[in-house]
Coordinates of C-alpha atoms in Angstrom, one line a residue:
M1 CA 0.2 38.6 -5.6
T2 CA 3.6 37.1 -6.1
P3 CA 3.3 33.6 -7.4
M4 CA 4.2 30.8 -5.0
R5 CA 7.4 28.8 -5.7
V6 CA 6.5 25.2 -6.0
G7 CA 8.8 22.2 -5.8
F8 CA 8.0 18.6 -6.9
V9 CA 9.5 15.3 -5.6
G10 CA 9.1 12.2 -7.6
G11 CA 8.9 11.2 -11.3
G12 CA 6.9 7.9 -11.4
E13 CA 4.0 7.1 -13.7
H14 CA 1.4 8.7 -11.5
A15 CA 3.4 11.9 -11.1
R16 CA 4.0 12.1 -14.9
M17 CA 0.5 11.1 -16.1
S18 CA -1.7 12.8 -13.4
L19 CA -0.1 15.2 -11.0
L20 CA 2.4 17.2 -13.1
P21 CA -0.2 17.9 -15.9
S22 CA -2.8 18.7 -13.3
L23 CA -0.5 21.0 -11.4
R24 CA 0.1 23.1 -14.5
H25 CA -3.7 23.5 -14.7
A26 CA -4.2 24.1 -11.0
L27 CA -1.7 26.9 -10.8
G28 CA -4.0 29.0 -12.9
G29 CA -3.8 31.2 -16.0
A30 CA -7.2 30.4 -17.5
P31 CA -10.8 30.3 -16.0
E32 CA -11.0 26.6 -16.4
G33 CA -7.4 26.0 -15.5
L34 CA -5.7 25.3 -18.9
P35 CA -2.6 27.3 -19.7
A36 CA -3.2 30.6 -21.5
L37 CA -1.5 34.0 -22.0
V38 CA -3.2 37.2 -20.6
A39 CA -6.8 37.1 -21.8
T40 CA -9.5 34.8 -23.0
H41 CA -10.7 34.8 -26.6
A42 CA -13.5 37.1 -25.5
G43 CA -10.9 39.5 -24.1
A44 CA -11.7 38.9 -20.4
Q45 CA -8.9 39.3 -18.0
L46 CA -7.5 36.0 -16.7
P47 CA -7.0 35.3 -13.0
P48 CA -3.4 35.6 -11.7
L49 CA -1.1 32.7 -11.6
L50 CA -1.1 31.1 -8.1
G51 CA 2.3 29.6 -8.5
E52 CA 5.2 28.4 -10.6
L53 CA 6.7 24.9 -10.7
V54 CA 10.4 25.8 -10.3
A55 CA 12.2 22.7 -9.2
L56 CA 12.0 18.9 -9.5
A57 CA 13.8 16.3 -7.3
E58 CA 14.1 12.9 -9.1
H59 CA 17.0 10.5 -8.7
K60 CA 17.0 9.2 -12.3
S61 CA 18.8 12.1 -14.0
D62 CA 17.9 11.4 -17.6
H63 CA 14.3 10.7 -16.6
A64 CA 14.2 14.0 -14.6
E65 CA 15.6 16.0 -17.5
R66 CA 12.9 14.7 -19.9
I67 CA 10.2 15.6 -17.3
A68 CA 11.6 19.0 -16.8
A69 CA 11.7 19.7 -20.5
V70 CA 8.1 18.7 -21.0
H71 CA 6.8 20.7 -18.0
G72 CA 9.1 23.7 -18.3
I73 CA 10.7 23.1 -14.9
Q74 CA 13.7 25.4 -14.4
R75 CA 16.0 23.2 -12.2
V76 CA 16.4 19.5 -11.5
Y77 CA 18.0 17.9 -8.4
A78 CA 19.0 14.4 -7.6
N79 CA 17.2 14.4 -4.2
H80 CA 14.9 16.5 -2.1
E81 CA 17.7 17.5 0.3
D82 CA 19.6 19.3 -2.4
M83 CA 16.4 20.9 -3.7
L84 CA 15.4 22.2 -0.2
A85 CA 19.0 23.5 0.3
H86 CA 19.1 25.5 -2.9
E87 CA 15.6 26.6 -3.5
D88 CA 13.4 29.2 -1.7
L89 CA 10.1 27.2 -1.9
D90 CA 6.7 27.9 -0.5
C91 CA 5.3 24.4 -1.0
V92 CA 6.3 21.0 -2.2
I93 CA 4.3 18.2 -4.0
V94 CA 5.5 14.7 -3.0
C95 CA 4.6 11.7 -5.0
L96 CA 6.5 8.6 -3.8
H97 CA 5.9 5.2 -2.3
P98 CA 4.1 5.6 1.0
R99 CA 7.0 4.0 2.8
L100 CA 9.3 6.9 1.6
Q101 CA 6.9 9.8 2.0
P102 CA 7.1 10.4 5.8
D103 CA 10.8 11.2 5.9
V104 CA 10.6 13.4 2.8
A105 CA 7.5 15.2 4.2
I106 CA 9.2 15.9 7.5
A107 CA 12.3 17.2 5.8
C108 CA 10.2 19.6 3.8
L109 CA 8.2 20.7 6.9
N110 CA 11.4 21.3 8.8
A111 CA 12.6 23.4 5.9
G112 CA 9.5 25.6 6.4
V113 CA 7.4 24.6 3.4
H114 CA 3.8 23.4 3.1
V115 CA 3.4 19.8 1.8
F116 CA 1.0 18.0 -0.5
L117 CA 1.4 14.2 -0.2
E118 CA 0.2 11.5 -2.6
K119 CA -2.2 9.1 -0.9
P120 CA -1.7 7.2 1.3
Q121 CA 0.7 9.5 3.1
A122 CA 2.3 6.6 4.9
E123 CA 2.0 2.8 5.5
S124 CA 1.0 3.2 9.2
V125 CA -0.7 5.5 11.6
A126 CA 2.5 5.7 13.6
E127 CA 4.4 7.0 10.6
S128 CA 1.5 9.4 9.8
L129 CA 1.7 10.8 13.3
R130 CA 5.4 11.7 12.8
I131 CA 4.3 13.8 9.8
R132 CA 1.5 15.4 11.9
D133 CA 4.0 16.3 14.7
A134 CA 6.4 17.9 12.2
A135 CA 3.5 19.9 10.7
A136 CA 2.4 21.2 14.1
R137 CA 6.0 21.9 15.2
N138 CA 6.6 24.0 12.1
G139 CA 3.2 25.5 11.7
K140 CA 2.7 24.2 8.1
Q141 CA -0.2 22.7 6.2
V142 CA -0.2 19.1 4.9
A143 CA -2.8 18.0 2.3
V144 CA -3.3 14.4 1.3
A145 CA -4.3 13.5 -2.3
F146 CA -7.7 12.1 -2.1
M147 CA -8.7 13.3 -5.5
K148 CA -12.0 11.3 -5.5
R149 CA -13.2 13.9 -3.0
F150 CA -12.8 16.5 -5.8
S151 CA -14.1 14.4 -8.7
A152 CA -17.3 15.5 -10.5
P153 CA -19.3 12.2 -9.9
Y154 CA -18.7 12.0 -6.2
L155 CA -19.2 15.7 -5.6
R156 CA -22.5 15.5 -7.5
A157 CA -23.5 12.5 -5.4
R158 CA -22.7 14.2 -2.1
Q159 CA -24.7 17.3 -3.2
I160 CA -27.7 15.0 -3.8
M161 CA -27.2 13.1 -0.5
E162 CA -27.3 16.4 1.4
L163 CA -30.7 17.4 0.0
P164 CA -33.3 17.5 2.8
A165 CA -35.6 15.3 0.8
F166 CA -33.0 12.6 0.7
G167 CA -33.5 11.8 4.3
A168 CA -30.8 10.7 6.8
P169 CA -28.1 8.7 5.1
S170 CA -28.5 5.3 6.6
M171 CA -26.8 2.6 4.4
Y172 CA -23.5 2.9 2.5
E173 CA -22.4 0.3 0.1
A174 CA -19.2 0.3 -2.1
R175 CA -17.4 -2.2 -4.4
F176 CA -13.9 -1.7 -5.6
T177 CA -11.9 -4.3 -7.5
Y178 CA -8.3 -4.4 -8.6
A179 CA -5.9 -7.0 -10.1
R180 CA -3.3 -9.1 -8.5
Y181 CA -0.8 -6.8 -6.8
P182 CA 2.9 -7.0 -6.0
V183 CA 2.9 -8.1 -2.3
D184 CA 6.6 -7.3 -1.9
V185 CA 5.9 -3.7 -2.9
Y186 CA 2.5 -2.7 -1.4
N187 CA 0.0 -3.6 1.2
F188 CA -3.2 -4.0 -0.9
L189 CA -5.5 -2.0 1.4
N190 CA -3.0 0.7 1.9
G191 CA -1.7 1.0 -1.6
F192 CA -4.8 0.3 -3.7
G193 CA -7.9 0.2 -1.5
I194 CA -7.2 3.4 0.4
H195 CA -9.7 5.6 -1.5
H196 CA -12.5 3.3 -0.4
L197 CA -11.4 3.6 3.2
D198 CA -11.6 7.4 2.8
L199 CA -14.8 7.8 0.9
P200 CA -17.0 6.3 3.7
R201 CA -16.0 9.2 5.9
F202 CA -16.4 11.7 3.1
F203 CA -20.0 10.7 2.6
M204 CA -21.1 9.3 6.0
G205 CA -18.8 10.8 8.7
D206 CA -16.6 9.1 11.2
V207 CA -16.6 5.3 11.6
D208 CA -17.3 3.9 15.1
T209 CA -16.6 0.1 14.7
V210 CA -15.6 -2.3 11.9
S211 CA -15.8 -6.0 11.3
A212 CA -13.9 -7.6 8.5
E213 CA -13.1 -11.0 7.0
R214 CA -10.6 -11.9 4.2
V215 CA -10.4 -14.6 1.6
S216 CA -7.1 -15.4 -0.1
R217 CA -6.8 -17.3 -3.4
G218 CA -3.0 -17.0 -3.9
E219 CA -0.3 -14.5 -3.5
G220 CA -1.7 -11.0 -4.2
L221 CA -5.2 -12.4 -4.7
D222 CA -7.3 -11.3 -1.7
G223 CA -10.8 -10.2 -1.0
Y224 CA -12.2 -8.3 2.0
A225 CA -15.8 -8.2 3.2
I226 CA -16.1 -5.3 5.6
T227 CA -19.0 -4.0 7.7
L228 CA -19.0 -0.5 9.2
R229 CA -21.0 1.2 11.9
F230 CA -20.7 4.9 11.7
C231 CA -20.9 7.3 14.7
S232 CA -24.2 8.6 13.2
G233 CA -25.7 5.1 13.6
A234 CA -25.7 4.4 9.9
L235 CA -24.2 1.1 8.5
G236 CA -21.8 0.4 5.7
L237 CA -20.8 -2.6 3.5
L238 CA -17.5 -2.7 1.6
N239 CA -16.3 -5.3 -0.9
I240 CA -12.6 -4.5 -1.7
N241 CA -10.8 -7.2 -3.6
C242 CA -7.9 -7.8 -6.0
L243 CA -9.3 -11.0 -7.5
E244 CA -10.6 -9.8 -10.9
S245 CA -9.1 -9.4 -14.3
S246 CA -5.4 -8.9 -15.0
F247 CA -5.2 -5.1 -14.5
T248 CA -8.3 -3.1 -14.0
N249 CA -10.2 -1.1 -11.4
W250 CA -13.2 -0.4 -13.6
S251 CA -15.5 -2.1 -11.2
E252 CA -16.1 0.8 -8.8
R253 CA -19.6 1.3 -7.5
L254 CA -21.1 3.2 -4.6
S255 CA -24.7 3.3 -3.3
I256 CA -26.2 5.3 -0.4
S257 CA -29.7 4.8 1.0
G258 CA -31.5 7.7 2.7
V259 CA -35.1 7.5 3.8
G260 CA -37.3 6.9 0.8
S261 CA -34.3 7.9 -1.4
S262 CA -31.2 6.4 -2.9
L263 CA -28.3 7.3 -5.1
H264 CA -25.8 5.3 -7.1
V265 CA -22.4 6.1 -8.7
E266 CA -21.4 3.6 -11.3
N267 CA -17.7 3.2 -12.2
W268 CA -16.8 6.6 -10.8
R269 CA -18.7 8.2 -13.6
R270 CA -22.5 7.9 -13.9
V271 CA -24.8 9.2 -11.1
I272 CA -28.3 8.0 -10.7
A273 CA -30.6 9.1 -7.8
F274 CA -34.2 8.5 -6.7
I275 CA -35.4 11.2 -4.3
A276 CA -38.5 11.0 -2.1
G277 CA -41.3 13.1 -3.5
E278 CA -39.8 13.3 -7.0
D279 CA -41.5 11.5 -9.9
E280 CA -38.5 11.3 -12.2
M281 CA -35.1 9.7 -11.6
R282 CA -32.1 12.0 -11.5
Y283 CA -29.3 11.2 -13.9
W284 CA -25.9 12.7 -14.6
E285 CA -22.8 11.7 -16.4
P286 CA -20.0 14.0 -17.9
E287 CA -20.5 15.4 -21.3
D288 CA -17.0 14.5 -22.6
I289 CA -17.6 14.0 -26.3
Q290 CA -16.0 17.4 -27.2
P291 CA -12.5 18.2 -25.9
T292 CA -13.3 21.0 -23.4
D293 CA -11.4 22.0 -20.2
A294 CA -14.3 20.9 -18.1
A295 CA -14.4 17.4 -19.8
N296 CA -10.7 16.8 -19.3
S297 CA -10.3 13.6 -17.3
L298 CA -7.8 15.3 -15.0
N299 CA -10.5 17.8 -14.1
L300 CA -13.4 15.3 -14.0
H301 CA -11.6 12.9 -11.8
G302 CA -10.4 15.5 -9.3
F303 CA -6.6 15.7 -9.9
V304 CA -6.8 19.4 -10.8
G305 CA -9.2 20.1 -8.0
E306 CA -7.1 18.5 -5.3
L307 CA -4.0 20.5 -6.3
R308 CA -5.9 23.7 -6.8
D309 CA -7.4 23.4 -3.4
F310 CA -3.9 22.8 -1.9
V311 CA -2.2 25.8 -3.6
T312 CA -5.2 27.9 -2.7
S313 CA -5.0 26.9 0.9
V314 CA -1.4 27.8 1.0
A315 CA -2.0 31.2 -0.6
G316 CA -4.9 31.9 1.7
N317 CA -3.3 30.4 4.8
H318 CA -6.1 28.1 5.7
A319 CA -6.5 24.3 6.0
P320 CA -6.9 22.3 2.8
A321 CA -10.2 20.4 2.1
S322 CA -8.4 17.0 2.2
T323 CA -6.2 17.1 5.3
L324 CA -3.5 15.0 6.8
Q325 CA -6.0 14.0 9.5
D326 CA -8.2 12.6 6.7
G327 CA -5.3 10.6 5.6
I328 CA -4.6 9.4 9.2
E329 CA -8.2 8.3 9.6
S330 CA -8.1 6.3 6.4
V331 CA -5.0 4.4 7.5
R332 CA -6.5 4.1 11.0
L333 CA -9.5 2.3 9.4
Q334 CA -7.1 0.1 7.4
E335 CA -5.4 -1.0 10.6
A336 CA -8.7 -1.6 12.3
I337 CA -9.8 -3.8 9.4
E338 CA -6.5 -5.8 9.6
L339 CA -6.9 -6.2 13.4
S340 CA -10.5 -7.4 12.9
V341 CA -9.3 -10.0 10.3
H342 CA -6.6 -11.3 12.5
S343 CA -8.6 -11.3 15.8
G344 CA -11.9 -12.4 14.4
R345 CA -13.9 -9.7 16.2
R346 CA -15.5 -6.3 15.7
V347 CA -12.9 -3.5 16.4
A348 CA -13.7 0.0 17.7
L349 CA -11.7 2.7 15.8
K350 CA -10.7 4.1 19.2
E351 CA -8.6 1.0 19.7
I352 CA -6.3 2.4 17.0
A353 CA -4.6 5.4 18.6
A354 CA -4.4 8.5 16.4

């Protein structure tokens, strides 16, 4: 198979620290994803490379050159238009502010390439639908970077929840905290809380209605108390706030109640479960004392997985596991929460057209 030609748009901190190193792993070359030559130490043949990162679009030229040098990127462009005009690409990774991503994504789709978008894909459902229309018009795939769906703790939790003995998932509870945020740059729910507007659907299915209240303690200091009713009849409680500490999101907890069973994920790491009919508690956390590929935080936390899934979906011509529609539904829930806060009533998700 000829390796895919991959382009990248953006050079911010998240791109440099998370996506670019993860993409190098995700494109293949070793069984666990880390770069290698042609064989393992044991002499086993390595899987073929899925793709090559050949071009970067980043408007800060000195910044772009340093990124290219570190990651072995062949060519650098000042903007995505020049990159699309001069490169024959199969897919593009876009990591920008959600306000900027729709126009870039649409340009890429119109150029005939598949697109991976950092989450959230846009600031509104309306802007998200522009991307969806362009993808349908051009017959191309769009993935959204919900890496928590690919992270080891949440995948382990979902496997436990799907055990027959767990019983029907009936109650969902999550807590996510962040620090004061720049209100002139981001919408808090959109820019920071979006994972915990996606994870309820990942675990429990579609949301039917939502009721929310907000407390504000100053500029960029907000808290949301949110109740969900899922289409399955299950209920959910969300505490999403930016009131704690100076810069942290360590307080991330998730619990799901089945029937006679429960599971808990503490700080996106430790999984504890009590299963009906089992005498002993189930316990899991990553064994990351030794520096192995599997224990690499980029693998554990899903960054490698989300990108590998995307390039695999492009190579296999099938939908990614984290789709643009998943991204649309998360922003749809965001807008329903905001409507509930402003109107003081429970809002049906069907009121937010998507």
